């Protein structure tokens, strides 16, 4: 008789090692766990190299539109900055008031330091009695403004030919625009400190002094005594640009037409 051979019970078989998840599987897991969404899949945009010169974006600088340049394009003053910014305008009150109005329209608060508050009264009333971005203070009485990125400030100093040193100076998100009706003995110091200078129509003698102080060329010096009302030569470092400030109907109704003298 043949004795059957006993069968051996098979022992446990080791499970094969799991393969590492792919990049797609990892991304799917992240989505399921709330770690972001997968964006749409689009083809890439390509531009031939020969067309690069034609690429342009219709976006200008951020700031206050001071007027138009010689080509009719908007000229923008970037007054709201994270660093201190001083501007000197040798010109008329009308231009300073237009810039103040437009700065307030961009969301900045405007603090006017002036020895002639009656000249600013109409603007204050038109803007809600100082509750909508513009307030007028006596010379030396401007309080701290608390400027920030959310509430930038423009301080306009309309303090005559010899403005005293201001208690409130430029700083982060707070620019200072000093208005001088003419070239005065303090003008050279203010121009050296300024990052931007605007010059309207001046006498030939004043034009010569400004040319030497600011390095203007002969054509620019000769043009300064002939500038029309509302035209300003803006100078920053070595950049020069003539700008014509064109008032809106609302600005004309409030301030009148452009003028150099007040």
GROMACS .gro file of C-alpha atoms in nm:
model
  262
    1UNK     CA    1   0.000   0.000   0.000
    2UNK     CA    2   0.130   0.331  -0.091
    3UNK     CA    3   0.152   0.580   0.192
    4UNK     CA    4   0.032   0.925   0.087
    5UNK     CA    5   0.284   1.200   0.117
    6UNK     CA    6   0.168   1.465   0.364
    7UNK     CA    7   0.104   1.807   0.208
    8UNK     CA    8   0.283   2.106   0.352
    9UNK     CA    9   0.084   2.413   0.436
   10UNK     CA   10   0.218   2.712   0.245
   11UNK     CA   11   0.354   2.990   0.472
   12UNK     CA   12   0.263   3.362   0.437
   13UNK     CA   13   0.375   3.522   0.112
   14UNK     CA   14   0.542   3.867   0.138
   15UNK     CA   15   0.340   4.145  -0.032
   16UNK     CA   16   0.518   4.323  -0.318
   17UNK     CA   17   0.643   4.674  -0.240
   18UNK     CA   18   0.396   4.950  -0.339
   19UNK     CA   19   0.514   5.167  -0.627
   20UNK     CA   20   0.586   5.536  -0.546
   21UNK     CA   21   0.292   5.763  -0.641
   22UNK     CA   22   0.328   5.958  -0.960
   23UNK     CA   23   0.324   6.337  -0.978
   24UNK     CA   24  -0.037   6.330  -1.100
   25UNK     CA   25  -0.140   6.106  -0.810
   26UNK     CA   26   0.031   6.335  -0.561
   27UNK     CA   27  -0.143   6.641  -0.709
   28UNK     CA   28  -0.481   6.463  -0.695
   29UNK     CA   29  -0.423   6.377  -0.331
   30UNK     CA   30  -0.335   6.739  -0.251
   31UNK     CA   31  -0.659   6.855  -0.415
   32UNK     CA   32  -0.866   6.604  -0.220
   33UNK     CA   33  -0.701   6.716   0.102
   34UNK     CA   34  -0.775   7.082   0.032
   35UNK     CA   35  -0.425   7.198  -0.068
   36UNK     CA   36  -0.514   7.400  -0.375
   37UNK     CA   37  -0.681   7.350  -0.709
   38UNK     CA   38  -0.551   7.238  -1.041
   39UNK     CA   39  -0.572   7.519  -1.292
   40UNK     CA   40  -0.696   7.482  -1.648
   41UNK     CA   41  -0.463   7.342  -1.903
   42UNK     CA   42  -0.402   7.576  -2.197
   43UNK     CA   43  -0.154   7.582  -2.474
   44UNK     CA   44   0.137   7.820  -2.434
   45UNK     CA   45   0.129   8.158  -2.607
   46UNK     CA   46   0.419   8.212  -2.844
   47UNK     CA   47   0.536   8.525  -3.025
   48UNK     CA   48   0.784   8.517  -3.312
   49UNK     CA   49   1.107   8.700  -3.237
   50UNK     CA   50   1.056   8.939  -3.529
   51UNK     CA   51   0.734   9.068  -3.366
   52UNK     CA   52   0.879   9.150  -3.025
   53UNK     CA   53   0.933   9.515  -3.117
   54UNK     CA   54   0.560   9.553  -3.186
   55UNK     CA   55   0.462   9.426  -2.840
   56UNK     CA   56   0.336   9.709  -2.620
   57UNK     CA   57   0.111   9.742  -2.317
   58UNK     CA   58  -0.132  10.038  -2.295
   59UNK     CA   59  -0.053  10.098  -1.929
   60UNK     CA   60   0.110  10.415  -1.795
   61UNK     CA   61   0.257  10.502  -1.459
   62UNK     CA   62   0.037  10.515  -1.155
   63UNK     CA   63  -0.024  10.861  -1.014
   64UNK     CA   64  -0.173  11.202  -1.082
   65UNK     CA   65  -0.231  11.312  -1.441
   66UNK     CA   66  -0.059  11.650  -1.460
   67UNK     CA   67  -0.158  11.708  -1.822
   68UNK     CA   68  -0.041  11.600  -2.164
   69UNK     CA   69   0.307  11.600  -2.314
   70UNK     CA   70   0.419  11.738  -2.649
   71UNK     CA   71   0.281  11.429  -2.823
   72UNK     CA   72  -0.059  11.453  -2.657
   73UNK     CA   73   0.003  11.159  -2.426
   74UNK     CA   74  -0.094  11.172  -2.056
   75UNK     CA   75   0.188  11.292  -1.831
   76UNK     CA   76   0.166  11.132  -1.488
   77UNK     CA   77   0.328  11.240  -1.160
   78UNK     CA   78   0.385  10.947  -0.925
   79UNK     CA   79   0.322  11.130  -0.599
   80UNK     CA   80   0.217  10.831  -0.386
   81UNK     CA   81   0.541  10.651  -0.303
   82UNK     CA   82   0.678  10.429  -0.027
   83UNK     CA   83   0.978  10.663   0.005
   84UNK     CA   84   1.013  11.034   0.077
   85UNK     CA   85   0.935  11.251  -0.226
   86UNK     CA   86   0.975  11.630  -0.244
   87UNK     CA   87   0.841  11.839  -0.532
   88UNK     CA   88   0.904  12.209  -0.596
   89UNK     CA   89   0.675  12.403  -0.829
   90UNK     CA   90   0.790  12.749  -0.934
   91UNK     CA   91   0.464  12.867  -1.078
   92UNK     CA   92   0.105  12.965  -1.019
   93UNK     CA   93  -0.146  12.872  -0.752
   94UNK     CA   94  -0.386  12.746  -1.019
   95UNK     CA   95  -0.158  12.456  -1.117
   96UNK     CA   96  -0.092  12.361  -0.755
   97UNK     CA   97  -0.467  12.353  -0.687
   98UNK     CA   98  -0.537  12.136  -0.990
   99UNK     CA   99  -0.271  11.888  -0.875
  100UNK     CA  100  -0.421  11.890  -0.524
  101UNK     CA  101  -0.768  11.818  -0.660
  102UNK     CA  102  -0.643  11.534  -0.876
  103UNK     CA  103  -0.436  11.387  -0.595
  104UNK     CA  104  -0.747  11.381  -0.376
  105UNK     CA  105  -0.937  11.214  -0.660
  106UNK     CA  106  -0.686  10.927  -0.657
  107UNK     CA  107  -0.763  10.861  -0.290
  108UNK     CA  108  -0.483  11.060  -0.128
  109UNK     CA  109  -0.548  11.295   0.161
  110UNK     CA  110  -0.430  11.649   0.089
  111UNK     CA  111  -0.309  11.879   0.366
  112UNK     CA  112  -0.259  12.240   0.258
  113UNK     CA  113  -0.027  12.461   0.463
  114UNK     CA  114  -0.090  12.818   0.357
  115UNK     CA  115  -0.075  13.181   0.462
  116UNK     CA  116  -0.373  13.262   0.237
  117UNK     CA  117  -0.647  13.020   0.343
  118UNK     CA  118  -0.911  13.228   0.164
  119UNK     CA  119  -0.757  13.118  -0.168
  120UNK     CA  120  -0.835  12.754  -0.080
  121UNK     CA  121  -1.175  12.804   0.085
  122UNK     CA  122  -1.377  12.738  -0.230
  123UNK     CA  123  -1.198  12.406  -0.284
  124UNK     CA  124  -1.259  12.298   0.074
  125UNK     CA  125  -1.632  12.374   0.047
  126UNK     CA  126  -1.655  12.196  -0.288
  127UNK     CA  127  -1.499  11.884  -0.136
  128UNK     CA  128  -1.731  11.862   0.160
  129UNK     CA  129  -1.582  12.097   0.414
  130UNK     CA  130  -1.257  11.910   0.460
  131UNK     CA  131  -1.422  11.573   0.520
  132UNK     CA  132  -1.340  11.429   0.178
  133UNK     CA  133  -0.964  11.440   0.150
  134UNK     CA  134  -0.858  11.807   0.168
  135UNK     CA  135  -0.788  12.017   0.478
  136UNK     CA  136  -0.630  12.363   0.515
  137UNK     CA  137  -0.396  12.466   0.797
  138UNK     CA  138  -0.212  12.781   0.894
  139UNK     CA  139   0.163  12.797   0.837
  140UNK     CA  140   0.342  12.579   1.091
  141UNK     CA  141   0.019  12.420   1.215
  142UNK     CA  142  -0.001  12.101   1.006
  143UNK     CA  143  -0.047  11.806   1.245
  144UNK     CA  144   0.100  11.460   1.183
  145UNK     CA  145  -0.097  11.301   0.902
  146UNK     CA  146  -0.049  10.931   0.970
  147UNK     CA  147   0.028  10.843   0.609
  148UNK     CA  148   0.026  10.479   0.505
  149UNK     CA  149   0.002  10.270   0.190
  150UNK     CA  150  -0.377  10.267   0.229
  151UNK     CA  151  -0.404  10.640   0.299
  152UNK     CA  152  -0.123  10.826   0.118
  153UNK     CA  153  -0.085  11.197   0.186
  154UNK     CA  154   0.016  11.498  -0.021
  155UNK     CA  155   0.122  11.807   0.176
  156UNK     CA  156   0.098  12.127  -0.030
  157UNK     CA  157   0.307  12.412   0.112
  158UNK     CA  158   0.173  12.744  -0.014
  159UNK     CA  159   0.380  12.963   0.218
  160UNK     CA  160   0.505  13.246  -0.005
  161UNK     CA  161   0.851  13.337  -0.129
  162UNK     CA  162   1.036  13.226   0.185
  163UNK     CA  163   0.857  12.922   0.324
  164UNK     CA  164   0.982  12.826   0.671
  165UNK     CA  165   1.107  12.477   0.732
  166UNK     CA  166   0.800  12.259   0.762
  167UNK     CA  167   0.707  12.069   1.077
  168UNK     CA  168   0.562  11.792   0.860
  169UNK     CA  169   0.818  11.663   0.612
  170UNK     CA  170   0.813  11.404   0.337
  171UNK     CA  171   0.831  11.038   0.432
  172UNK     CA  172   0.693  10.699   0.333
  173UNK     CA  173   0.361  10.754   0.150
  174UNK     CA  174   0.375  11.126   0.225
  175UNK     CA  175   0.494  11.362  -0.048
  176UNK     CA  176   0.546  11.735  -0.010
  177UNK     CA  177   0.483  11.987  -0.288
  178UNK     CA  178   0.626  12.334  -0.220
  179UNK     CA  179   0.484  12.618  -0.428
  180UNK     CA  180   0.706  12.919  -0.501
  181UNK     CA  181   0.547  13.203  -0.699
  182UNK     CA  182   0.891  13.320  -0.817
  183UNK     CA  183   1.256  13.228  -0.783
  184UNK     CA  184   1.346  13.324  -0.427
  185UNK     CA  185   1.664  13.309  -0.216
  186UNK     CA  186   1.550  12.977  -0.065
  187UNK     CA  187   1.481  12.822  -0.405
  188UNK     CA  188   1.832  12.677  -0.461
  189UNK     CA  189   1.814  12.486  -0.131
  190UNK     CA  190   1.465  12.355  -0.204
  191UNK     CA  191   1.561  12.254  -0.558
  192UNK     CA  192   1.863  12.060  -0.431
  193UNK     CA  193   1.640  11.866  -0.192
  194UNK     CA  194   1.363  11.802  -0.444
  195UNK     CA  195   1.328  11.485  -0.646
  196UNK     CA  196   1.109  11.668  -0.900
  197UNK     CA  197   1.091  12.034  -1.001
  198UNK     CA  198   0.830  12.211  -1.212
  199UNK     CA  199   0.899  12.550  -1.371
  200UNK     CA  200   0.635  12.772  -1.529
  201UNK     CA  201   0.684  13.106  -1.701
  202UNK     CA  202   0.958  13.313  -1.533
  203UNK     CA  203   1.156  13.624  -1.625
  204UNK     CA  204   1.468  13.595  -1.844
  205UNK     CA  205   1.692  13.664  -1.543
  206UNK     CA  206   1.521  13.392  -1.340
  207UNK     CA  207   1.546  13.155  -1.636
  208UNK     CA  208   1.921  13.214  -1.652
  209UNK     CA  209   1.963  13.142  -1.281
  210UNK     CA  210   1.752  12.827  -1.306
  211UNK     CA  211   1.950  12.714  -1.608
  212UNK     CA  212   2.275  12.734  -1.413
  213UNK     CA  213   2.129  12.574  -1.101
  214UNK     CA  214   1.957  12.287  -1.280
  215UNK     CA  215   2.178  12.230  -1.580
  216UNK     CA  216   1.919  12.335  -1.839
  217UNK     CA  217   2.033  12.373  -2.198
  218UNK     CA  218   2.014  12.700  -2.391
  219UNK     CA  219   1.690  12.612  -2.570
  220UNK     CA  220   1.515  12.533  -2.242
  221UNK     CA  221   1.642  12.852  -2.077
  222UNK     CA  222   1.519  13.062  -2.368
  223UNK     CA  223   1.182  12.889  -2.367
  224UNK     CA  224   1.101  12.950  -1.999
  225UNK     CA  225   1.004  13.321  -2.034
  226UNK     CA  226   0.770  13.235  -2.323
  227UNK     CA  227   0.572  12.945  -2.173
  228UNK     CA  228   0.197  12.973  -2.205
  229UNK     CA  229  -0.038  12.964  -1.908
  230UNK     CA  230  -0.078  12.607  -1.786
  231UNK     CA  231   0.252  12.485  -1.935
  232UNK     CA  232   0.515  12.347  -1.697
  233UNK     CA  233   0.867  12.220  -1.761
  234UNK     CA  234   0.904  11.922  -1.526
  235UNK     CA  235   1.262  11.823  -1.442
  236UNK     CA  236   1.378  11.507  -1.268
  237UNK     CA  237   1.749  11.423  -1.267
  238UNK     CA  238   1.836  11.448  -1.637
  239UNK     CA  239   1.480  11.405  -1.765
  240UNK     CA  240   1.293  11.707  -1.901
  241UNK     CA  241   0.931  11.720  -2.015
  242UNK     CA  242   0.697  12.002  -2.111
  243UNK     CA  243   0.342  11.938  -1.989
  244UNK     CA  244   0.023  12.126  -2.069
  245UNK     CA  245  -0.233  12.104  -1.788
  246UNK     CA  246  -0.577  12.090  -1.946
  247UNK     CA  247  -0.857  12.145  -1.691
  248UNK     CA  248  -1.179  11.949  -1.695
  249UNK     CA  249  -1.516  12.126  -1.704
  250UNK     CA  250  -1.554  12.069  -1.329
  251UNK     CA  251  -1.208  12.215  -1.263
  252UNK     CA  252  -1.287  12.520  -1.477
  253UNK     CA  253  -1.610  12.572  -1.286
  254UNK     CA  254  -1.424  12.560  -0.956
  255UNK     CA  255  -1.087  12.719  -1.035
  256UNK     CA  256  -1.132  12.897  -1.367
  257UNK     CA  257  -0.904  12.862  -1.667
  258UNK     CA  258  -0.529  12.814  -1.652
  259UNK     CA  259  -0.329  13.117  -1.535
  260UNK     CA  260   0.024  13.187  -1.421
  261UNK     CA  261  -0.057  13.487  -1.198
  262UNK     CA  262  -0.305  13.503  -0.910
   0.00000   0.00000   0.00000
